[in-house]
Amino acid sequence: MKANRIEVVAQSSRIGAEIRGVDLAAGVDPDLHASINQALLDHQVIFFRGQRLTPAQYCDFAANFGPLEDYMFADGMDGYPFITEIVKTETETESFGSFWHSDSTYLERPPKITFLYAREVPPRGGDTLFSDMYQAYTDLSPGLQATLAGLRAVNSAAVVPRDEDVYAEVKSKNSDKADQQASHPVVRIHDETGKPALYVNGIHTLRFDGMTRAESLPLLNYLYAQVPRPEYTYRLRWQADTLALWDNRCTQHYALNDYHGYRRVMHRIIVEGDAPRGTDRIEPGGK
Ligand code: SIN
């Protein structure tokens, strides 16, 4: 489908689209930005192949979507404080983001969009999986949707089920802030599309607000089990110079750590978001 000057090629029936016909290095005018943003709202994760951007051009492109945000647990690149370099070397076994999650949900205002620009990729593996949290919510029974509508959950920067060293590669500062917490609605209303999405994740969500973790876990674990369902997911196979962006308000993602012995270098940028909004009442079926 052609939307203005871009070609939007859906990658699955649910989520993911490749955007063709754009050289981001040439700059993005307001009309082009509106088309790209609409593609992101429609497909939740979008990517461009073969982009050759300087760090400054990469920041300029990302800034079309909102103010860039400092990632609190890592220093940025020299001269580019908003670009976090995520590196897994040939000798390392831990990787960043290898669990289903939405980014930084422990913040009062979690980043709305994350950008990832592939600089070096392994010959195979190192894909990123994405899952559609609108559909994960919509497919819940009306009874469970009604139960979730008024609930909030406490999210923590302390990585819940895994060891701290999962983050060793990039968690180079503020490790004393690992107890950072924020309470968010369990069902988030997307501020641009108005659609409800499931907004709990197995790595940052600790418990329902007002309940203990033991009381919360049976239902949380049921919800987490919905996230990786194949029919909600899309798997992005990176190439060097692929630039992807995803909407953290309605997706979760998972970086596959299946490429030991090879190097992978990604440049990551996050864009500021709003405080997640919920609702007391959502019409059954997620409308
Ligand atoms: C992330 O979780 O932000 C990184 C994902 C990846 O490296 O594929």
mmCIF file of C-alpha atoms and ligand atoms in Angstrom:
data_model
loop_
_atom_site.group_PDB
_atom_site.id
_atom_site.type_symbol
_atom_site.label_atom_id
_atom_site.label_comp_id
_atom_site.label_asym_id
_atom_site.label_seq_id
_atom_site.Cartn_x
_atom_site.Cartn_y
_atom_site.Cartn_z
ATOM 1 C CA MET A 1 0.000 0.000 0.000
ATOM 2 C CA LYS A 2 1.304 3.501 -0.864
ATOM 3 C CA ALA A 3 0.699 6.125 1.844
ATOM 4 C CA ASN A 4 1.892 9.456 0.442
ATOM 5 C CA ARG A 5 5.467 8.775 -0.613
ATOM 6 C CA ILE A 6 6.064 5.613 1.359
ATOM 7 C CA GLU A 7 5.286 1.989 0.741
ATOM 8 C CA VAL A 8 4.037 0.155 3.839
ATOM 9 C CA VAL A 9 4.504 -3.619 3.575
ATOM 10 C CA ALA A 10 2.755 -5.504 6.395
ATOM 11 C CA GLN A 11 4.850 -8.364 7.781
ATOM 12 C CA SER A 12 2.093 -10.346 9.529
ATOM 13 C CA SER A 13 -1.658 -10.102 9.964
ATOM 14 C CA ARG A 14 -1.215 -8.445 13.361
ATOM 15 C CA ILE A 15 1.957 -6.486 13.806
ATOM 16 C CA GLY A 16 5.048 -5.255 11.966
ATOM 17 C CA ALA A 17 5.580 -3.427 8.669
ATOM 18 C CA GLU A 18 8.523 -2.601 6.452
ATOM 19 C CA ILE A 19 8.591 0.972 5.179
ATOM 20 C CA ARG A 20 10.052 1.267 1.695
ATOM 21 C CA GLY A 21 10.840 4.180 -0.535
ATOM 22 C CA VAL A 22 12.422 6.405 2.107
ATOM 23 C CA ASP A 23 16.001 7.609 2.495
ATOM 24 C CA LEU A 24 15.972 8.932 6.056
ATOM 25 C CA ALA A 25 19.340 10.624 5.550
ATOM 26 C CA ALA A 26 17.606 13.055 3.169
ATOM 27 C CA GLY A 27 15.466 14.342 6.050
ATOM 28 C CA VAL A 28 11.805 13.928 6.952
ATOM 29 C CA ASP A 29 9.340 16.751 6.293
ATOM 30 C CA PRO A 30 6.070 17.037 8.283
ATOM 31 C CA ASP A 31 3.983 15.177 5.659
ATOM 32 C CA LEU A 32 6.442 12.309 5.496
ATOM 33 C CA HIS A 33 6.646 12.195 9.277
ATOM 34 C CA ALA A 34 2.831 12.034 9.484
ATOM 35 C CA SER A 35 2.825 9.041 7.097
ATOM 36 C CA ILE A 36 5.533 7.243 9.048
ATOM 37 C CA ASN A 37 3.813 7.926 12.370
ATOM 38 C CA GLN A 38 0.519 6.628 10.946
ATOM 39 C CA ALA A 39 2.304 3.447 9.817
ATOM 40 C CA LEU A 40 3.667 3.048 13.353
ATOM 41 C CA LEU A 41 0.189 3.520 14.859
ATOM 42 C CA ASP A 42 -1.270 1.005 12.386
ATOM 43 C CA HIS A 43 1.476 -1.654 12.654
ATOM 44 C CA GLN A 44 3.037 -0.984 16.107
ATOM 45 C CA VAL A 45 6.572 -1.847 14.957
ATOM 46 C CA ILE A 46 8.031 -0.602 11.686
ATOM 47 C CA PHE A 47 11.452 -0.871 10.101
ATOM 48 C CA PHE A 48 13.513 0.546 7.259
ATOM 49 C CA ARG A 49 16.269 -1.414 5.520
ATOM 50 C CA GLY A 50 19.531 -0.029 4.188
ATOM 51 C CA GLN A 51 19.607 3.307 6.033
ATOM 52 C CA ARG A 52 23.005 5.065 6.207
ATOM 53 C CA LEU A 53 22.662 7.689 8.922
ATOM 54 C CA THR A 54 25.200 9.648 10.900
ATOM 55 C CA PRO A 55 24.487 9.717 14.656
ATOM 56 C CA ALA A 56 23.250 13.319 14.246
ATOM 57 C CA GLN A 57 20.853 12.318 11.434
ATOM 58 C CA TYR A 58 19.632 9.385 13.519
ATOM 59 C CA CYS A 59 18.868 11.715 16.461
ATOM 60 C CA ASP A 60 17.136 14.197 14.121
ATOM 61 C CA PHE A 61 14.888 11.471 12.741
ATOM 62 C CA ALA A 62 13.961 10.182 16.206
ATOM 63 C CA ALA A 63 13.273 13.713 17.479
ATOM 64 C CA ASN A 64 10.394 14.029 14.995
ATOM 65 C CA PHE A 65 8.437 11.765 17.372
ATOM 66 C CA GLY A 66 9.066 13.773 20.540
ATOM 67 C CA PRO A 67 11.798 14.815 22.969
ATOM 68 C CA LEU A 68 14.604 12.284 23.251
ATOM 69 C CA GLU A 69 15.155 10.768 26.679
ATOM 70 C CA ASP A 70 18.273 9.832 28.569
ATOM 71 C CA TYR A 71 18.345 6.082 29.383
ATOM 72 C CA MET A 72 18.812 6.185 33.142
ATOM 73 C CA PHE A 73 21.000 3.079 33.433
ATOM 74 C CA ALA A 74 23.626 3.790 30.776
ATOM 75 C CA ASP A 75 25.763 6.595 29.469
ATOM 76 C CA GLY A 76 25.169 7.667 25.910
ATOM 77 C CA MET A 77 27.763 7.653 23.140
ATOM 78 C CA ASP A 78 30.426 10.335 23.181
ATOM 79 C CA GLY A 79 28.859 13.505 21.782
ATOM 80 C CA TYR A 80 25.428 11.823 21.467
ATOM 81 C CA PRO A 81 24.025 11.417 24.980
ATOM 82 C CA PHE A 82 20.688 10.070 23.712
ATOM 83 C CA ILE A 83 22.193 7.153 21.774
ATOM 84 C CA THR A 84 22.872 4.105 23.938
ATOM 85 C CA GLU A 85 25.213 1.593 22.365
ATOM 86 C CA ILE A 86 24.090 -1.965 23.123
ATOM 87 C CA VAL A 87 26.950 -4.352 22.504
ATOM 88 C CA LYS A 88 27.284 -8.080 22.901
ATOM 89 C CA THR A 89 30.806 -9.202 22.048
ATOM 90 C CA GLU A 90 32.090 -12.533 20.756
ATOM 91 C CA THR A 91 33.039 -13.623 24.282
ATOM 92 C CA GLU A 92 29.909 -12.582 26.190
ATOM 93 C CA THR A 93 26.888 -14.726 26.902
ATOM 94 C CA GLU A 94 24.447 -12.275 28.523
ATOM 95 C CA SER A 95 22.427 -9.960 26.315
ATOM 96 C CA PHE A 96 20.273 -6.884 26.888
ATOM 97 C CA GLY A 97 16.508 -7.248 26.746
ATOM 98 C CA SER A 98 16.247 -11.031 26.433
ATOM 99 C CA PHE A 99 12.846 -11.298 28.077
ATOM 100 C CA TRP A 100 9.366 -10.105 27.096
ATOM 101 C CA HIS A 101 8.874 -6.519 28.216
ATOM 102 C CA SER A 102 7.831 -2.995 27.400
ATOM 103 C CA ASP A 103 10.622 -0.502 27.976
ATOM 104 C CA SER A 104 11.223 1.204 31.353
ATOM 105 C CA THR A 105 7.735 0.683 32.803
ATOM 106 C CA TYR A 106 9.258 1.514 36.200
ATOM 107 C CA LEU A 107 9.187 5.207 35.230
ATOM 108 C CA GLU A 108 6.179 7.453 35.898
ATOM 109 C CA ARG A 109 6.349 8.395 32.214
ATOM 110 C CA PRO A 110 7.806 5.422 30.335
ATOM 111 C CA PRO A 111 9.254 6.083 26.869
ATOM 112 C CA LYS A 112 6.549 5.890 24.221
ATOM 113 C CA ILE A 113 8.800 4.800 21.352
ATOM 114 C CA THR A 114 12.125 2.965 21.169
ATOM 115 C CA PHE A 115 14.424 3.137 18.132
ATOM 116 C CA LEU A 116 17.026 0.459 17.398
ATOM 117 C CA TYR A 117 19.552 0.880 14.587
ATOM 118 C CA ALA A 118 21.593 -2.190 13.655
ATOM 119 C CA ARG A 119 25.281 -1.347 13.249
ATOM 120 C CA GLU A 120 26.821 -4.858 13.408
ATOM 121 C CA VAL A 121 24.814 -8.061 13.295
ATOM 122 C CA PRO A 122 25.712 -11.744 13.652
ATOM 123 C CA PRO A 123 25.570 -13.892 10.500
ATOM 124 C CA ARG A 124 22.458 -15.532 11.917
ATOM 125 C CA GLY A 125 20.377 -15.101 15.078
ATOM 126 C CA GLY A 126 19.981 -12.031 17.272
ATOM 127 C CA ASP A 127 16.461 -11.394 15.960
ATOM 128 C CA THR A 128 13.985 -9.336 17.983
ATOM 129 C CA LEU A 129 10.453 -10.619 18.584
ATOM 130 C CA PHE A 130 7.490 -8.269 19.016
ATOM 131 C CA SER A 131 4.021 -8.987 20.376
ATOM 132 C CA ASP A 132 0.746 -7.118 19.944
ATOM 133 C CA MET A 133 -0.667 -6.073 23.325
ATOM 134 C CA TYR A 134 -3.924 -4.742 21.822
ATOM 135 C CA GLN A 135 -4.796 -8.236 20.652
ATOM 136 C CA ALA A 136 -3.516 -9.879 23.849
ATOM 137 C CA TYR A 137 -6.050 -7.708 25.680
ATOM 138 C CA THR A 138 -8.900 -8.018 23.170
ATOM 139 C CA ASP A 139 -8.808 -11.831 23.262
ATOM 140 C CA LEU A 140 -9.343 -11.967 27.045
ATOM 141 C CA SER A 141 -12.834 -12.906 28.169
ATOM 142 C CA PRO A 142 -15.265 -10.042 28.952
ATOM 143 C CA GLY A 143 -15.189 -11.158 32.592
ATOM 144 C CA LEU A 144 -11.421 -10.902 32.863
ATOM 145 C CA GLN A 145 -11.406 -7.610 30.955
ATOM 146 C CA ALA A 146 -13.884 -6.228 33.509
ATOM 147 C CA THR A 147 -11.706 -7.474 36.386
ATOM 148 C CA LEU A 148 -8.597 -5.809 34.948
ATOM 149 C CA ALA A 149 -10.271 -2.490 34.113
ATOM 150 C CA GLY A 150 -9.842 -0.937 37.542
ATOM 151 C CA LEU A 151 -6.518 -2.524 38.444
ATOM 152 C CA ARG A 152 -3.108 -0.888 38.620
ATOM 153 C CA ALA A 153 0.246 -2.634 38.940
ATOM 154 C CA VAL A 154 3.548 -1.682 40.539
ATOM 155 C CA ASN A 155 6.505 -1.818 38.143
ATOM 156 C CA SER A 156 10.112 -1.942 39.333
ATOM 157 C CA ALA A 157 13.509 -1.262 37.756
ATOM 158 C CA ALA A 158 14.881 -4.269 39.619
ATOM 159 C CA VAL A 159 14.800 -7.054 37.063
ATOM 160 C CA VAL A 160 12.219 -9.366 38.590
ATOM 161 C CA PRO A 161 12.927 -13.007 37.778
ATOM 162 C CA ARG A 162 16.533 -12.774 36.613
ATOM 163 C CA ASP A 163 19.908 -11.801 38.020
ATOM 164 C CA GLU A 164 21.152 -8.213 37.992
ATOM 165 C CA ASP A 165 23.963 -9.096 35.633
ATOM 166 C CA VAL A 166 21.488 -9.467 32.782
ATOM 167 C CA TYR A 167 21.989 -5.737 32.432
ATOM 168 C CA ALA A 168 25.745 -5.775 33.047
ATOM 169 C CA GLU A 169 26.642 -4.621 29.561
ATOM 170 C CA VAL A 170 24.761 -1.323 29.598
ATOM 171 C CA LYS A 171 23.810 -0.718 33.228
ATOM 172 C CA SER A 172 26.801 1.481 33.760
ATOM 173 C CA LYS A 173 25.265 4.156 35.955
ATOM 174 C CA ASN A 174 22.542 4.694 38.556
ATOM 175 C CA SER A 175 22.630 1.095 39.781
ATOM 176 C CA ASP A 176 21.568 2.540 43.160
ATOM 177 C CA LYS A 177 18.247 3.480 41.503
ATOM 178 C CA ALA A 178 17.261 -0.138 40.824
ATOM 179 C CA ASP A 179 14.463 0.273 43.374
ATOM 180 C CA GLN A 180 12.792 2.891 41.139
ATOM 181 C CA GLN A 181 9.080 2.031 40.980
ATOM 182 C CA ALA A 182 5.914 3.322 39.309
ATOM 183 C CA SER A 183 2.274 2.273 39.431
ATOM 184 C CA HIS A 184 0.443 2.022 36.088
ATOM 185 C CA PRO A 185 -2.946 0.814 34.867
ATOM 186 C CA VAL A 186 -2.937 -2.875 33.933
ATOM 187 C CA VAL A 187 -4.903 -1.956 30.814
ATOM 188 C CA ARG A 188 -3.474 1.094 29.112
ATOM 189 C CA ILE A 189 -5.497 3.320 26.813
ATOM 190 C CA HIS A 190 -3.253 4.382 23.953
ATOM 191 C CA ASP A 191 -3.130 8.172 23.896
ATOM 192 C CA GLU A 192 -3.190 8.403 20.075
ATOM 193 C CA THR A 193 -5.351 5.440 18.945
ATOM 194 C CA GLY A 194 -7.649 5.319 22.004
ATOM 195 C CA LYS A 195 -7.396 1.494 22.013
ATOM 196 C CA PRO A 196 -6.842 -0.599 25.194
ATOM 197 C CA ALA A 197 -3.686 -2.686 25.498
ATOM 198 C CA LEU A 198 -2.395 -5.093 28.134
ATOM 199 C CA TYR A 199 0.306 -3.246 30.111
ATOM 200 C CA VAL A 200 2.000 -5.689 32.498
ATOM 201 C CA ASN A 201 5.253 -7.483 31.773
ATOM 202 C CA GLY A 202 7.131 -10.328 33.409
ATOM 203 C CA ILE A 203 10.392 -8.491 33.966
ATOM 204 C CA HIS A 204 9.284 -5.203 35.555
ATOM 205 C CA THR A 205 5.782 -5.753 36.959
ATOM 206 C CA LEU A 206 6.000 -6.760 40.619
ATOM 207 C CA ARG A 207 2.404 -7.010 41.797
ATOM 208 C CA PHE A 208 -1.042 -5.466 41.543
ATOM 209 C CA ASP A 209 -1.298 -2.203 43.437
ATOM 210 C CA GLY A 210 -2.813 -2.886 46.872
ATOM 211 C CA MET A 211 -2.020 -6.621 46.766
ATOM 212 C CA THR A 212 0.979 -8.742 47.708
ATOM 213 C CA ARG A 213 3.177 -10.345 45.063
ATOM 214 C CA ALA A 214 1.961 -13.798 46.153
ATOM 215 C CA GLU A 215 -1.650 -12.710 45.694
ATOM 216 C CA SER A 216 -0.881 -11.114 42.345
ATOM 217 C CA LEU A 217 1.272 -13.760 40.686
ATOM 218 C CA PRO A 218 -1.388 -16.315 39.669
ATOM 219 C CA LEU A 219 -3.239 -13.765 37.543
ATOM 220 C CA LEU A 220 -0.076 -11.973 36.401
ATOM 221 C CA ASN A 221 1.401 -15.280 35.244
ATOM 222 C CA TYR A 222 -1.766 -16.014 33.272
ATOM 223 C CA LEU A 223 -1.443 -12.615 31.559
ATOM 224 C CA TYR A 224 2.291 -13.073 30.861
ATOM 225 C CA ALA A 225 1.508 -16.416 29.219
ATOM 226 C CA GLN A 226 -0.575 -14.578 26.596
ATOM 227 C CA VAL A 227 2.308 -12.355 25.469
ATOM 228 C CA PRO A 228 4.399 -14.852 23.419
ATOM 229 C CA ARG A 229 1.424 -16.441 21.650
ATOM 230 C CA PRO A 230 2.604 -16.906 18.055
ATOM 231 C CA GLU A 231 -0.486 -15.316 16.524
ATOM 232 C CA TYR A 232 0.344 -11.990 18.223
ATOM 233 C CA THR A 233 4.004 -11.894 17.267
ATOM 234 C CA TYR A 234 6.360 -10.743 14.533
ATOM 235 C CA ARG A 235 10.064 -11.659 14.342
ATOM 236 C CA LEU A 236 12.404 -9.022 12.930
ATOM 237 C CA ARG A 237 15.533 -10.420 11.269
ATOM 238 C CA TRP A 238 18.086 -7.648 11.425
ATOM 239 C CA GLN A 239 20.523 -6.681 8.702
ATOM 240 C CA ALA A 240 23.244 -4.092 9.174
ATOM 241 C CA ASP A 241 21.681 -0.650 8.539
ATOM 242 C CA THR A 242 18.151 -1.758 9.469
ATOM 243 C CA LEU A 243 16.455 0.887 11.616
ATOM 244 C CA ALA A 244 13.358 -0.182 13.587
ATOM 245 C CA LEU A 245 11.029 1.656 15.931
ATOM 246 C CA TRP A 246 8.295 0.284 18.120
ATOM 247 C CA ASP A 247 5.447 1.644 20.170
ATOM 248 C CA ASN A 248 5.941 0.684 23.827
ATOM 249 C CA ARG A 249 2.342 1.658 24.617
ATOM 250 C CA CYS A 250 0.917 -1.368 22.795
ATOM 251 C CA THR A 251 3.747 -3.883 22.258
ATOM 252 C CA GLN A 252 6.256 -6.000 24.115
ATOM 253 C CA HIS A 253 9.545 -7.217 22.661
ATOM 254 C CA TYR A 254 12.209 -9.863 23.284
ATOM 255 C CA ALA A 255 15.814 -9.832 22.057
ATOM 256 C CA LEU A 256 16.842 -13.377 21.132
ATOM 257 C CA ASN A 257 20.169 -14.355 22.685
ATOM 258 C CA ASP A 258 21.062 -17.187 20.294
ATOM 259 C CA TYR A 259 24.319 -15.954 18.708
ATOM 260 C CA HIS A 260 27.128 -16.665 21.169
ATOM 261 C CA GLY A 261 30.541 -16.235 19.549
ATOM 262 C CA TYR A 262 29.398 -13.361 17.340
ATOM 263 C CA ARG A 263 29.261 -9.610 17.837
ATOM 264 C CA ARG A 264 26.045 -7.556 17.733
ATOM 265 C CA VAL A 265 26.029 -3.762 18.054
ATOM 266 C CA MET A 266 22.800 -1.762 18.166
ATOM 267 C CA HIS A 267 22.238 1.950 18.688
ATOM 268 C CA ARG A 268 19.186 2.625 20.818
ATOM 269 C CA ILE A 269 17.197 5.834 21.332
ATOM 270 C CA ILE A 270 14.077 6.329 23.455
ATOM 271 C CA VAL A 271 11.458 9.059 23.108
ATOM 272 C CA GLU A 272 9.615 10.544 26.088
ATOM 273 C CA GLY A 273 6.094 9.343 26.763
ATOM 274 C CA ASP A 274 3.147 10.408 28.887
ATOM 275 C CA ALA A 275 1.922 8.914 32.155
ATOM 276 C CA PRO A 276 -0.100 5.827 31.086
ATOM 277 C CA ARG A 277 -3.843 6.345 31.226
ATOM 278 C CA GLY A 278 -6.324 3.619 32.148
ATOM 279 C CA THR A 279 -10.045 3.493 32.563
ATOM 280 C CA ASP A 280 -12.540 2.188 35.064
ATOM 281 C CA ARG A 281 -14.656 0.711 32.348
ATOM 282 C CA ILE A 282 -13.794 -0.747 28.965
ATOM 283 C CA GLU A 283 -16.464 -2.102 26.642
ATOM 284 C CA PRO A 284 -16.177 -5.913 26.321
ATOM 285 C CA GLY A 285 -14.109 -6.826 23.253
ATOM 286 C CA GLY A 286 -11.796 -3.875 23.759
ATOM 287 C CA LYS A 287 -13.766 -1.324 21.723
HETATM 288 C C1 SIN B 1 15.704 -3.672 23.922
HETATM 289 O O1 SIN B 1 15.104 -4.455 24.671
HETATM 290 O O2 SIN B 1 15.486 -2.466 23.948
HETATM 291 C C2 SIN B 1 16.762 -4.201 22.954
HETATM 292 C C3 SIN B 1 16.207 -5.175 21.964
HETATM 293 C C4 SIN B 1 17.262 -5.794 21.073
HETATM 294 O O3 SIN B 1 18.469 -5.594 21.285
HETATM 295 O O4 SIN B 1 16.887 -6.498 20.132
#
